[in-house]
Amino acid sequence: MNAPLPVEVLKQHLIDPEICIRCNTCEETCPVDAITHDSNNYVVDPDICNGCMACVPPCPTGSIDNWRLMLRNEAYSVQDQFGWEELPKEKALPETAAVDAGGDAAAADAAAVDTAAVGTAAADAPGVMTGAASAAAPAFSLPGASVPPWSAAHPYVNLYTHKAPMTATVVGNYRVTGADTESDIHHIVLDFGELPFPVLEGQSIGILPPGVDAQGRPHHARQYSLASPRDGERAGYNNLSLTVKRVTEDHGGAAAHGVCSNYLCDLAKNDTVQVIGPFGHTFLMPNHPRANLIMICTGTGSAPMRAMTERYRRRIDTGDNGRLMLFFGARTERELPYFGPLMKLPRDFIDINLALSREPGQPKRYVQDLIRERAGQVRELLLDRNTCIYVCGLKGMEVGVLDALREVTMQSGQDWSILHDVLRREGRLHFETY
Ligand code: A2P
């Protein structure tokens, strides 16, 4: 009668603010809306999170994968977490509580193991899922895969962090859209000198803009996809490139000054930049011979497509290349980044489809319209297990692209929902939208 009440213990899910690059992937992924953010941090609501792990594989930095055993009534609130600059140290639980915690913690650990196993199975097995792994696969909450293609090279992540960034030198910065157009998009080349910065096509880096925000805190890092392949913007050099659009208005069209994009677009040769990363372990290209790529992008979403295309171009004589099919959306030819170099690529090397939405005298077209127009070729590639699909650019195109892929698949009597699941499970369909 006088025995102490059982103390409830929670395995609290936390996000490391020092590593998080505020890319919003976790908030988008969370099936129960437990993740939210303010201008400082992304945080997890302990009253909502059920430890399902859906947000863990898509996180490009691993900052999402932090857990603390806490007495439930002492759990860190959302407000506590908003104020953090770093994760609090782990606290020892009272002994009685630690015993009571066994069941909860073990269950959460088991969930973690299951998720890891699914990722490993999909990544290791060349196109074949074992029955066990299929059974354990989570219900998909993302349109794309959370595992890389089975043959992708191993990516390095988080080699340089907010606390220990890398200094890179600007060796090139020039505009890649028509000078008279609204879209001011720059190709920026950063050199790392003697220090290692290993990257793969599809990965991104973080740039730390100088100065402080309205609250007097240093600006958070901004994430940019690489536009150059693994062996450098210039083959054999320790450098990489980015495609950066100068932000002058917000999504609603109101005037807004993009802190990092304006900083980057205004950099001069020999200026130095603080860089963190690399990030990303899923939006990676296949490494096996004769793999085909369908690349679908708008605007600066062309960066990873340029990186992958250039990787293929550099090995054009090896006979290892599969087919490349590109769908690229922009307002006009003059606002399409890299239009000139793209048009110089041989037609038998890459199948280029430009969707222009505001070209005078031409009907408005989006990438999804062209996918439908090229249904035969798209379907042939989609049904080939050596094909990976990459979508990067405006968030708004996600639905349109998925609808077009569904239609194209169904025209031949195939079931899109089955193919969609296979593409995700095998790491063959990837989205990076913003
Ligand atoms: P639009 O002319 O209708 O804005 P941006 O230049 O703003 O980065 O956009 C790149 C291209 O993506 C533009 O051609 C733009 O067309 C197009 N676009 C806008 N919304 C969508 C969407 N929902 N699906 C596909 N493309 C889109």
CSV table of C-alpha atoms and ligand atoms in Angstrom, one decimal:
chain,number,residue,atom,x,y,z
A,1,MET,CA,0.0,0.0,0.0
A,2,ASN,CA,2.9,2.3,0.8
A,3,ALA,CA,5.1,1.1,-2.2
A,4,PRO,CA,6.4,3.9,-4.3
A,5,LEU,CA,4.5,4.6,-7.5
A,6,PRO,CA,6.2,3.4,-10.7
A,7,VAL,CA,8.2,6.2,-12.2
A,8,GLU,CA,7.4,6.6,-15.9
A,9,VAL,CA,10.4,6.8,-18.1
A,10,LEU,CA,10.5,8.2,-21.7
A,11,LYS,CA,13.1,7.6,-24.4
A,12,GLN,CA,13.0,11.2,-25.5
A,13,HIS,CA,13.7,12.0,-29.1
A,14,LEU,CA,15.9,15.1,-29.7
A,15,ILE,CA,17.5,16.9,-32.6
A,16,ASP,CA,21.1,18.0,-32.2
A,17,PRO,CA,21.0,21.8,-32.9
A,18,GLU,CA,24.8,21.8,-33.6
A,19,ILE,CA,24.6,19.4,-36.5
A,20,CYS,CA,21.0,20.1,-37.8
A,21,ILE,CA,21.1,22.1,-41.1
A,22,ARG,CA,17.4,23.1,-40.8
A,23,CYS,CA,16.5,21.4,-44.1
A,24,ASN,CA,12.9,20.6,-43.0
A,25,THR,CA,13.1,17.0,-44.1
A,26,CYS,CA,12.2,15.6,-40.6
A,27,GLU,CA,9.2,17.9,-40.2
A,28,GLU,CA,7.9,16.9,-43.6
A,29,THR,CA,8.4,13.2,-42.9
A,30,CYS,CA,7.0,12.9,-39.4
A,31,PRO,CA,3.7,11.0,-39.9
A,32,VAL,CA,2.2,12.4,-36.6
A,33,ASP,CA,3.4,16.0,-36.8
A,34,ALA,CA,5.6,15.8,-33.7
A,35,ILE,CA,8.3,17.9,-35.3
A,36,THR,CA,8.2,21.6,-35.5
A,37,HIS,CA,10.6,24.6,-35.7
A,38,ASP,CA,11.1,28.2,-34.9
A,39,SER,CA,13.8,30.6,-36.2
A,40,ASN,CA,16.4,28.9,-34.0
A,41,ASN,CA,15.8,25.1,-33.9
A,42,TYR,CA,13.9,22.1,-35.1
A,43,VAL,CA,12.4,20.3,-32.1
A,44,VAL,CA,10.4,17.1,-31.3
A,45,ASP,CA,7.3,17.4,-29.1
A,46,PRO,CA,7.6,14.7,-26.4
A,47,ASP,CA,3.9,14.5,-26.0
A,48,ILE,CA,3.3,13.5,-29.7
A,49,CYS,CA,6.4,11.6,-30.8
A,50,ASN,CA,5.8,7.9,-30.8
A,51,GLY,CA,9.4,6.9,-31.7
A,52,CYS,CA,8.3,5.4,-35.1
A,53,MET,CA,11.7,6.3,-36.6
A,54,ALA,CA,10.2,7.5,-40.0
A,55,CYS,CA,12.2,10.7,-39.8
A,56,VAL,CA,15.6,9.1,-39.1
A,57,PRO,CA,16.7,7.6,-42.5
A,58,PRO,CA,15.9,10.7,-44.6
A,59,CYS,CA,17.8,13.1,-42.3
A,60,PRO,CA,20.9,14.1,-44.3
A,61,THR,CA,23.1,14.8,-41.3
A,62,GLY,CA,22.1,12.3,-38.6
A,63,SER,CA,21.3,15.1,-36.2
A,64,ILE,CA,17.8,13.7,-35.8
A,65,ASP,CA,19.0,10.4,-34.2
A,66,ASN,CA,19.5,11.5,-30.6
A,67,TRP,CA,17.7,9.9,-27.7
A,68,ARG,CA,17.7,10.5,-23.9
A,69,LEU,CA,16.2,8.4,-21.2
A,70,MET,CA,14.2,10.9,-19.1
A,71,LEU,CA,11.6,10.8,-16.4
A,72,ARG,CA,8.5,11.6,-18.3
A,73,ASN,CA,7.6,14.5,-16.0
A,74,GLU,CA,11.0,16.0,-16.6
A,75,ALA,CA,11.0,15.6,-20.4
A,76,TYR,CA,12.4,18.6,-22.3
A,77,SER,CA,9.5,20.7,-23.6
A,78,VAL,CA,9.3,22.1,-27.1
A,79,GLN,CA,10.0,25.6,-25.5
A,80,ASP,CA,13.1,24.2,-23.8
A,81,GLN,CA,14.4,22.8,-27.1
A,82,PHE,CA,13.8,26.0,-29.0
A,83,GLY,CA,16.3,27.8,-26.8
A,84,TRP,CA,19.2,25.3,-27.1
A,85,GLU,CA,22.5,26.0,-28.8
A,86,GLU,CA,23.6,22.4,-28.0
A,87,LEU,CA,22.1,19.2,-26.7
A,88,PRO,CA,22.1,19.0,-22.8
A,89,LYS,CA,24.3,16.4,-21.2
A,90,GLU,CA,22.8,13.0,-20.4
A,91,LYS,CA,21.4,12.8,-16.9
A,92,ALA,CA,21.5,9.6,-14.8
A,93,LEU,CA,18.0,8.3,-13.9
A,94,PRO,CA,17.1,7.4,-10.4
A,95,GLU,CA,17.9,3.6,-10.0
A,96,THR,CA,14.2,2.6,-9.6
A,97,ALA,CA,13.3,4.5,-12.7
A,98,ALA,CA,16.0,2.9,-14.7
A,99,VAL,CA,14.6,-0.5,-13.9
A,100,ASP,CA,11.1,0.6,-14.9
A,101,ALA,CA,12.4,2.0,-18.1
A,102,GLY,CA,13.6,-1.4,-19.5
A,103,GLY,CA,10.5,-2.2,-21.5
A,104,ASP,CA,10.1,1.2,-23.1
A,105,ALA,CA,13.7,1.6,-24.0
A,106,ALA,CA,14.0,-1.9,-25.3
A,107,ALA,CA,11.0,-1.3,-27.5
A,108,ALA,CA,12.4,1.9,-28.9
A,109,ASP,CA,15.8,0.2,-29.5
A,110,ALA,CA,14.0,-2.7,-31.3
A,111,ALA,CA,12.3,-0.2,-33.6
A,112,ALA,CA,15.6,1.4,-34.3
A,113,VAL,CA,17.1,-1.9,-35.2
A,114,ASP,CA,14.3,-2.8,-37.6
A,115,THR,CA,14.6,0.5,-39.5
A,116,ALA,CA,18.3,0.0,-39.8
A,117,ALA,CA,17.8,-3.5,-41.1
A,118,VAL,CA,15.4,-2.3,-43.8
A,119,GLY,CA,17.9,0.3,-44.9
A,120,THR,CA,20.8,-2.2,-45.0
A,121,ALA,CA,18.8,-4.8,-46.9
A,122,ALA,CA,17.7,-2.4,-49.5
A,123,ALA,CA,21.1,-0.9,-49.9
A,124,ASP,CA,23.1,-4.2,-50.0
A,125,ALA,CA,20.9,-6.4,-52.1
A,126,PRO,CA,21.2,-5.7,-55.8
A,127,GLY,CA,17.6,-5.1,-56.7
A,128,VAL,CA,16.3,-8.1,-54.7
A,129,MET,CA,14.5,-7.7,-51.4
A,130,THR,CA,14.3,-10.7,-49.0
A,131,GLY,CA,10.9,-11.7,-47.7
A,132,ALA,CA,12.0,-10.7,-44.2
A,133,ALA,CA,13.1,-7.2,-45.2
A,134,SER,CA,10.0,-6.6,-47.3
A,135,ALA,CA,7.8,-7.6,-44.3
A,136,ALA,CA,9.6,-5.2,-42.0
A,137,ALA,CA,9.5,-2.3,-44.5
A,138,PRO,CA,7.8,0.8,-43.1
A,139,ALA,CA,4.7,2.3,-44.6
A,140,PHE,CA,6.1,5.0,-46.9
A,141,SER,CA,5.4,8.5,-45.9
A,142,LEU,CA,7.7,10.1,-48.4
A,143,PRO,CA,7.3,10.2,-52.2
A,144,GLY,CA,10.8,8.9,-52.7
A,145,ALA,CA,13.3,6.4,-51.3
A,146,SER,CA,15.1,6.8,-47.9
A,147,VAL,CA,17.8,4.4,-49.1
A,148,PRO,CA,20.4,4.9,-51.8
A,149,PRO,CA,20.6,2.8,-55.0
A,150,TRP,CA,22.2,-0.6,-54.1
A,151,SER,CA,25.4,0.2,-56.1
A,152,ALA,CA,26.0,3.8,-54.8
A,153,ALA,CA,29.4,4.6,-53.5
A,154,HIS,CA,29.8,5.1,-49.8
A,155,PRO,CA,29.2,8.8,-48.9
A,156,TYR,CA,31.1,10.7,-46.2
A,157,VAL,CA,28.9,13.0,-44.1
A,158,ASN,CA,29.5,15.6,-41.3
A,159,LEU,CA,33.3,15.8,-41.8
A,160,TYR,CA,33.1,19.5,-41.0
A,161,THR,CA,30.7,20.9,-38.5
A,162,HIS,CA,29.4,24.3,-37.2
A,163,LYS,CA,32.1,24.1,-34.5
A,164,ALA,CA,34.8,23.1,-36.9
A,165,PRO,CA,34.0,24.3,-40.4
A,166,MET,CA,36.3,24.2,-43.4
A,167,THR,CA,37.6,27.3,-45.1
A,168,ALA,CA,37.2,27.2,-48.9
A,169,THR,CA,38.5,29.8,-51.4
A,170,VAL,CA,36.3,31.1,-54.2
A,171,VAL,CA,38.0,30.3,-57.5
A,172,GLY,CA,35.1,31.2,-59.8
A,173,ASN,CA,31.8,33.0,-59.7
A,174,TYR,CA,29.8,33.7,-62.8
A,175,ARG,CA,26.2,34.1,-63.9
A,176,VAL,CA,24.7,31.2,-65.8
A,177,THR,CA,21.4,32.9,-66.9
A,178,GLY,CA,20.8,35.7,-69.4
A,179,ALA,CA,22.0,39.0,-68.0
A,180,ASP,CA,18.7,40.7,-68.8
A,181,THR,CA,16.5,38.2,-67.0
A,182,GLU,CA,15.0,38.1,-63.5
A,183,SER,CA,16.6,34.8,-62.6
A,184,ASP,CA,20.1,35.7,-61.3
A,185,ILE,CA,21.7,32.2,-61.0
A,186,HIS,CA,25.4,31.8,-60.3
A,187,HIS,CA,27.9,29.0,-60.8
A,188,ILE,CA,30.3,29.2,-57.9
A,189,VAL,CA,33.5,27.2,-57.6
A,190,LEU,CA,35.1,26.6,-54.2
A,191,ASP,CA,38.5,25.2,-53.7
A,192,PHE,CA,39.6,23.3,-50.6
A,193,GLY,CA,43.4,23.5,-51.1
A,194,GLU,CA,45.2,20.7,-49.4
A,195,LEU,CA,42.4,19.6,-47.0
A,196,PRO,CA,40.2,16.6,-47.8
A,197,PHE,CA,36.6,17.2,-48.7
A,198,PRO,CA,35.3,14.0,-50.3
A,199,VAL,CA,31.9,14.3,-52.0
A,200,LEU,CA,29.6,12.3,-54.3
A,201,GLU,CA,27.1,13.6,-56.9
A,202,GLY,CA,23.7,14.3,-55.2
A,203,GLN,CA,25.3,15.3,-51.9
A,204,SER,CA,25.1,18.9,-50.5
A,205,ILE,CA,27.2,21.2,-48.4
A,206,GLY,CA,26.3,23.9,-45.8
A,207,ILE,CA,27.5,27.5,-46.2
A,208,LEU,CA,27.8,29.6,-43.0
A,209,PRO,CA,27.1,33.2,-44.0
A,210,PRO,CA,28.9,35.7,-41.9
A,211,GLY,CA,27.1,38.0,-39.5
A,212,VAL,CA,24.2,37.5,-37.1
A,213,ASP,CA,20.4,37.2,-37.4
A,214,ALA,CA,17.8,39.5,-35.9
A,215,GLN,CA,18.3,37.9,-32.5
A,216,GLY,CA,22.0,38.5,-32.6
A,217,ARG,CA,22.9,34.8,-33.2
A,218,PRO,CA,25.2,33.6,-35.9
A,219,HIS,CA,23.2,32.7,-39.1
A,220,HIS,CA,22.4,29.1,-39.6
A,221,ALA,CA,24.0,27.2,-42.4
A,222,ARG,CA,22.3,27.1,-45.7
A,223,GLN,CA,22.3,23.9,-47.7
A,224,TYR,CA,23.3,23.7,-51.4
A,225,SER,CA,23.5,20.7,-53.7
A,226,LEU,CA,26.8,20.1,-55.5
A,227,ALA,CA,26.8,20.9,-59.2
A,228,SER,CA,30.1,19.1,-59.8
A,229,PRO,CA,31.0,15.4,-59.9
A,230,ARG,CA,33.1,13.5,-57.2
A,231,ASP,CA,36.4,14.2,-58.9
A,232,GLY,CA,36.0,18.0,-58.8
A,233,GLU,CA,34.6,20.8,-60.9
A,234,ARG,CA,37.9,20.5,-62.7
A,235,ALA,CA,38.7,16.8,-62.9
A,236,GLY,CA,41.5,16.0,-60.5
A,237,TYR,CA,41.3,19.3,-58.5
A,238,ASN,CA,40.2,19.6,-54.9
A,239,ASN,CA,37.2,21.8,-55.8
A,240,LEU,CA,33.5,21.7,-56.2
A,241,SER,CA,30.8,23.9,-57.6
A,242,LEU,CA,27.3,25.1,-56.6
A,243,THR,CA,24.4,26.6,-58.5
A,244,VAL,CA,22.9,29.5,-56.4
A,245,LYS,CA,19.9,31.6,-57.2
A,246,ARG,CA,19.9,35.1,-55.8
A,247,VAL,CA,16.8,35.3,-53.6
A,248,THR,CA,15.0,38.6,-53.8
A,249,GLU,CA,11.5,37.6,-53.0
A,250,ASP,CA,9.8,35.0,-50.8
A,251,HIS,CA,7.6,32.1,-52.0
A,252,GLY,CA,4.6,34.5,-52.0
A,253,GLY,CA,6.4,37.0,-54.2
A,254,ALA,CA,6.9,39.6,-51.5
A,255,ALA,CA,10.3,41.4,-51.4
A,256,ALA,CA,12.9,39.4,-49.3
A,257,HIS,CA,16.6,39.5,-49.1
A,258,GLY,CA,18.2,36.0,-49.1
A,259,VAL,CA,21.0,36.2,-46.6
A,260,CYS,CA,23.2,33.4,-47.9
A,261,SER,CA,22.3,33.5,-51.6
A,262,ASN,CA,23.1,37.2,-51.9
A,263,TYR,CA,26.3,36.7,-49.9
A,264,LEU,CA,27.4,33.9,-52.3
A,265,CYS,CA,26.4,35.6,-55.5
A,266,ASP,CA,28.4,38.7,-54.5
A,267,LEU,CA,31.6,36.8,-53.6
A,268,ALA,CA,34.7,37.7,-55.5
A,269,LYS,CA,37.6,35.4,-56.6
A,270,ASN,CA,39.9,34.7,-53.7
A,271,ASP,CA,37.3,35.4,-51.0
A,272,THR,CA,37.0,32.7,-48.4
A,273,VAL,CA,33.9,30.9,-47.3
A,274,GLN,CA,33.1,28.8,-44.2
A,275,VAL,CA,31.8,25.4,-45.3
A,276,ILE,CA,30.3,22.4,-43.4
A,277,GLY,CA,29.3,18.9,-44.5
A,278,PRO,CA,29.2,17.1,-46.7
A,279,PHE,CA,25.6,15.9,-46.2
A,280,GLY,CA,23.3,13.3,-47.7
A,281,HIS,CA,23.4,9.6,-47.9
A,282,THR,CA,20.4,8.6,-50.2
A,283,PHE,CA,20.2,11.0,-53.2
A,284,LEU,CA,23.2,9.3,-54.7
A,285,MET,CA,23.8,7.9,-58.2
A,286,PRO,CA,24.2,4.2,-59.0
A,287,ASN,CA,27.7,3.0,-59.5
A,288,HIS,CA,27.1,-0.1,-61.6
A,289,PRO,CA,27.7,-0.2,-65.3
A,290,ARG,CA,24.9,0.6,-67.7
A,291,ALA,CA,22.7,2.2,-65.0
A,292,ASN,CA,20.1,4.6,-66.6
A,293,LEU,CA,19.2,7.9,-65.1
A,294,ILE,CA,16.0,9.8,-65.5
A,295,MET,CA,16.6,13.4,-64.2
A,296,ILE,CA,13.7,15.8,-63.6
A,297,CYS,CA,14.5,19.3,-62.4
A,298,THR,CA,13.5,23.0,-62.4
A,299,GLY,CA,15.9,25.9,-62.0
A,300,THR,CA,18.7,25.4,-59.5
A,301,GLY,CA,17.4,21.9,-59.0
A,302,SER,CA,19.6,21.2,-62.0
A,303,ALA,CA,22.7,21.2,-59.8
A,304,PRO,CA,22.8,17.5,-58.9
A,305,MET,CA,21.7,16.6,-62.5
A,306,ARG,CA,24.7,18.6,-63.8
A,307,ALA,CA,27.0,16.7,-61.4
A,308,MET,CA,25.6,13.3,-62.5
A,309,THR,CA,25.7,14.2,-66.2
A,310,GLU,CA,29.2,15.3,-65.9
A,311,ARG,CA,30.2,12.1,-64.1
A,312,TYR,CA,28.8,10.2,-67.1
A,313,ARG,CA,30.4,12.6,-69.7
A,314,ARG,CA,33.8,12.1,-68.2
A,315,ARG,CA,33.6,8.4,-68.7
A,316,ILE,CA,31.9,8.5,-72.1
A,317,ASP,CA,34.5,6.4,-73.8
A,318,THR,CA,34.4,3.5,-71.3
A,319,GLY,CA,31.2,2.0,-72.6
A,320,ASP,CA,29.9,1.8,-69.0
A,321,ASN,CA,27.2,4.4,-69.4
A,322,GLY,CA,23.5,3.6,-69.5
A,323,ARG,CA,21.0,6.0,-70.9
A,324,LEU,CA,20.4,9.6,-69.6
A,325,MET,CA,17.1,11.3,-70.0
A,326,LEU,CA,16.7,14.8,-68.7
A,327,PHE,CA,13.5,16.9,-68.1
A,328,PHE,CA,14.5,20.4,-67.3
A,329,GLY,CA,11.9,23.2,-66.5
A,330,ALA,CA,12.6,26.9,-66.6
A,331,ARG,CA,10.7,30.1,-67.5
A,332,THR,CA,12.6,30.7,-70.7
A,333,GLU,CA,15.8,29.5,-72.5
A,334,ARG,CA,17.7,32.5,-71.2
A,335,GLU,CA,16.6,31.7,-67.6
A,336,LEU,CA,17.6,28.1,-67.8
A,337,PRO,CA,21.0,27.7,-66.0
A,338,TYR,CA,23.8,26.2,-68.1
A,339,PHE,CA,21.7,26.4,-71.3
A,340,GLY,CA,24.7,26.8,-73.6
A,341,PRO,CA,26.9,24.0,-72.3
A,342,LEU,CA,23.8,21.7,-72.0
A,343,MET,CA,23.0,22.2,-75.7
A,344,LYS,CA,26.5,21.2,-76.7
A,345,LEU,CA,26.2,17.7,-75.2
A,346,PRO,CA,25.9,15.0,-77.9
A,347,ARG,CA,22.3,13.9,-78.6
A,348,ASP,CA,23.2,10.2,-78.4
A,349,PHE,CA,24.7,10.8,-74.9
A,350,ILE,CA,21.7,12.5,-73.3
A,351,ASP,CA,18.1,12.8,-74.2
A,352,ILE,CA,17.3,16.5,-73.3
A,353,ASN,CA,13.7,17.7,-72.8
A,354,LEU,CA,13.3,21.4,-72.0
A,355,ALA,CA,10.0,22.5,-70.5
A,356,LEU,CA,9.7,26.3,-70.9
A,357,SER,CA,6.8,28.0,-69.1
A,358,ARG,CA,7.1,31.7,-70.2
A,359,GLU,CA,8.8,31.6,-73.6
A,360,PRO,CA,7.1,34.2,-75.7
A,361,GLY,CA,5.1,32.7,-78.5
A,362,GLN,CA,5.2,29.2,-77.0
A,363,PRO,CA,2.6,27.3,-75.0
A,364,LYS,CA,3.4,27.1,-71.2
A,365,ARG,CA,4.9,23.7,-70.4
A,366,TYR,CA,6.0,22.0,-67.3
A,367,VAL,CA,8.3,19.0,-66.9
A,368,GLN,CA,5.3,16.8,-66.2
A,369,ASP,CA,3.8,17.7,-69.6
A,370,LEU,CA,7.0,16.5,-71.3
A,371,ILE,CA,7.1,13.3,-69.3
A,372,ARG,CA,3.7,12.5,-70.7
A,373,GLU,CA,4.7,13.5,-74.2
A,374,ARG,CA,7.7,11.1,-74.0
A,375,ALA,CA,5.6,8.3,-72.3
A,376,GLY,CA,7.0,5.5,-74.4
A,377,GLN,CA,10.7,6.1,-73.6
A,378,VAL,CA,10.0,7.0,-70.0
A,379,ARG,CA,8.0,3.8,-69.5
A,380,GLU,CA,10.7,1.7,-71.1
A,381,LEU,CA,13.3,3.1,-68.7
A,382,LEU,CA,10.9,3.0,-65.6
A,383,LEU,CA,10.4,-0.7,-66.1
A,384,ASP,CA,14.2,-1.4,-66.4
A,385,ARG,CA,15.7,-2.3,-63.0
A,386,ASN,CA,18.9,-0.5,-63.9
A,387,THR,CA,17.0,2.9,-64.0
A,388,CYS,CA,17.1,5.4,-61.1
A,389,ILE,CA,15.0,8.6,-61.1
A,390,TYR,CA,15.9,11.9,-59.5
A,391,VAL,CA,13.6,14.9,-59.0
A,392,CYS,CA,15.1,18.2,-57.7
A,393,GLY,CA,13.7,21.7,-57.6
A,394,LEU,CA,10.4,23.3,-56.8
A,395,LYS,CA,8.3,21.5,-54.2
A,396,GLY,CA,5.2,22.2,-56.3
A,397,MET,CA,6.3,19.8,-59.1
A,398,GLU,CA,6.3,16.7,-56.8
A,399,VAL,CA,2.7,16.0,-57.2
A,400,GLY,CA,2.7,16.8,-60.9
A,401,VAL,CA,5.7,14.5,-61.6
A,402,LEU,CA,4.2,11.6,-59.6
A,403,ASP,CA,0.9,12.0,-61.4
A,404,ALA,CA,2.7,11.9,-64.8
A,405,LEU,CA,4.8,8.8,-63.8
A,406,ARG,CA,1.6,7.1,-62.6
A,407,GLU,CA,-0.1,7.8,-65.9
A,408,VAL,CA,2.8,6.7,-68.0
A,409,THR,CA,3.0,3.4,-66.0
A,410,MET,CA,-0.7,2.7,-66.1
A,411,GLN,CA,-0.9,3.3,-69.9
A,412,SER,CA,0.9,-0.1,-70.3
A,413,GLY,CA,-1.4,-1.8,-67.8
A,414,GLN,CA,1.2,-1.8,-65.0
A,415,ASP,CA,0.2,-1.0,-61.4
A,416,TRP,CA,1.9,2.2,-60.4
A,417,SER,CA,1.4,1.7,-56.6
A,418,ILE,CA,3.4,-1.6,-56.9
A,419,LEU,CA,6.1,0.0,-59.0
A,420,HIS,CA,6.2,3.1,-56.8
A,421,ASP,CA,6.9,0.9,-53.7
A,422,VAL,CA,9.6,-1.1,-55.6
A,423,LEU,CA,11.3,2.1,-56.7
A,424,ARG,CA,11.3,3.5,-53.1
A,425,ARG,CA,12.4,0.2,-51.6
A,426,GLU,CA,15.2,-0.2,-54.1
A,427,GLY,CA,16.4,3.3,-53.7
A,428,ARG,CA,15.6,4.1,-57.3
A,429,LEU,CA,13.3,7.2,-56.9
A,430,HIS,CA,14.7,10.3,-55.2
A,431,PHE,CA,13.2,13.7,-54.4
A,432,GLU,CA,14.9,16.8,-53.2
A,433,THR,CA,12.5,19.7,-53.4
A,434,TYR,CA,12.2,23.0,-51.6
B,1,A2P,P1,6.2,29.2,-63.9
B,1,A2P,O1,6.5,30.1,-65.1
B,1,A2P,O2,4.7,28.8,-63.9
B,1,A2P,O3,6.6,29.8,-62.6
B,1,A2P,P2,11.5,29.3,-61.1
B,1,A2P,O4,12.1,30.0,-62.3
B,1,A2P,O5,10.5,30.0,-60.3
B,1,A2P,O6,12.5,28.6,-60.3
B,1,A2P,O7,10.7,28.0,-61.8
B,1,A2P,C1,11.3,27.1,-62.6
B,1,A2P,C2,10.3,26.5,-63.5
B,1,A2P,O8,9.4,25.7,-62.8
B,1,A2P,C3,9.4,27.6,-64.2
B,1,A2P,O9,9.2,27.2,-65.5
B,1,A2P,C4,8.1,27.4,-63.4
B,1,A2P,O10,7.0,27.8,-64.1
B,1,A2P,C5,8.1,26.0,-63.2
B,1,A2P,N1,7.1,25.5,-62.2
B,1,A2P,C6,6.4,26.3,-61.3
B,1,A2P,N2,5.5,25.5,-60.6
B,1,A2P,C7,5.6,24.3,-61.1
B,1,A2P,C8,5.0,23.0,-60.8
B,1,A2P,N3,4.0,22.9,-59.9
B,1,A2P,N4,5.3,21.9,-61.5
B,1,A2P,C9,6.3,22.0,-62.5
B,1,A2P,N5,7.0,23.1,-62.8
B,1,A2P,C10,6.6,24.3,-62.1
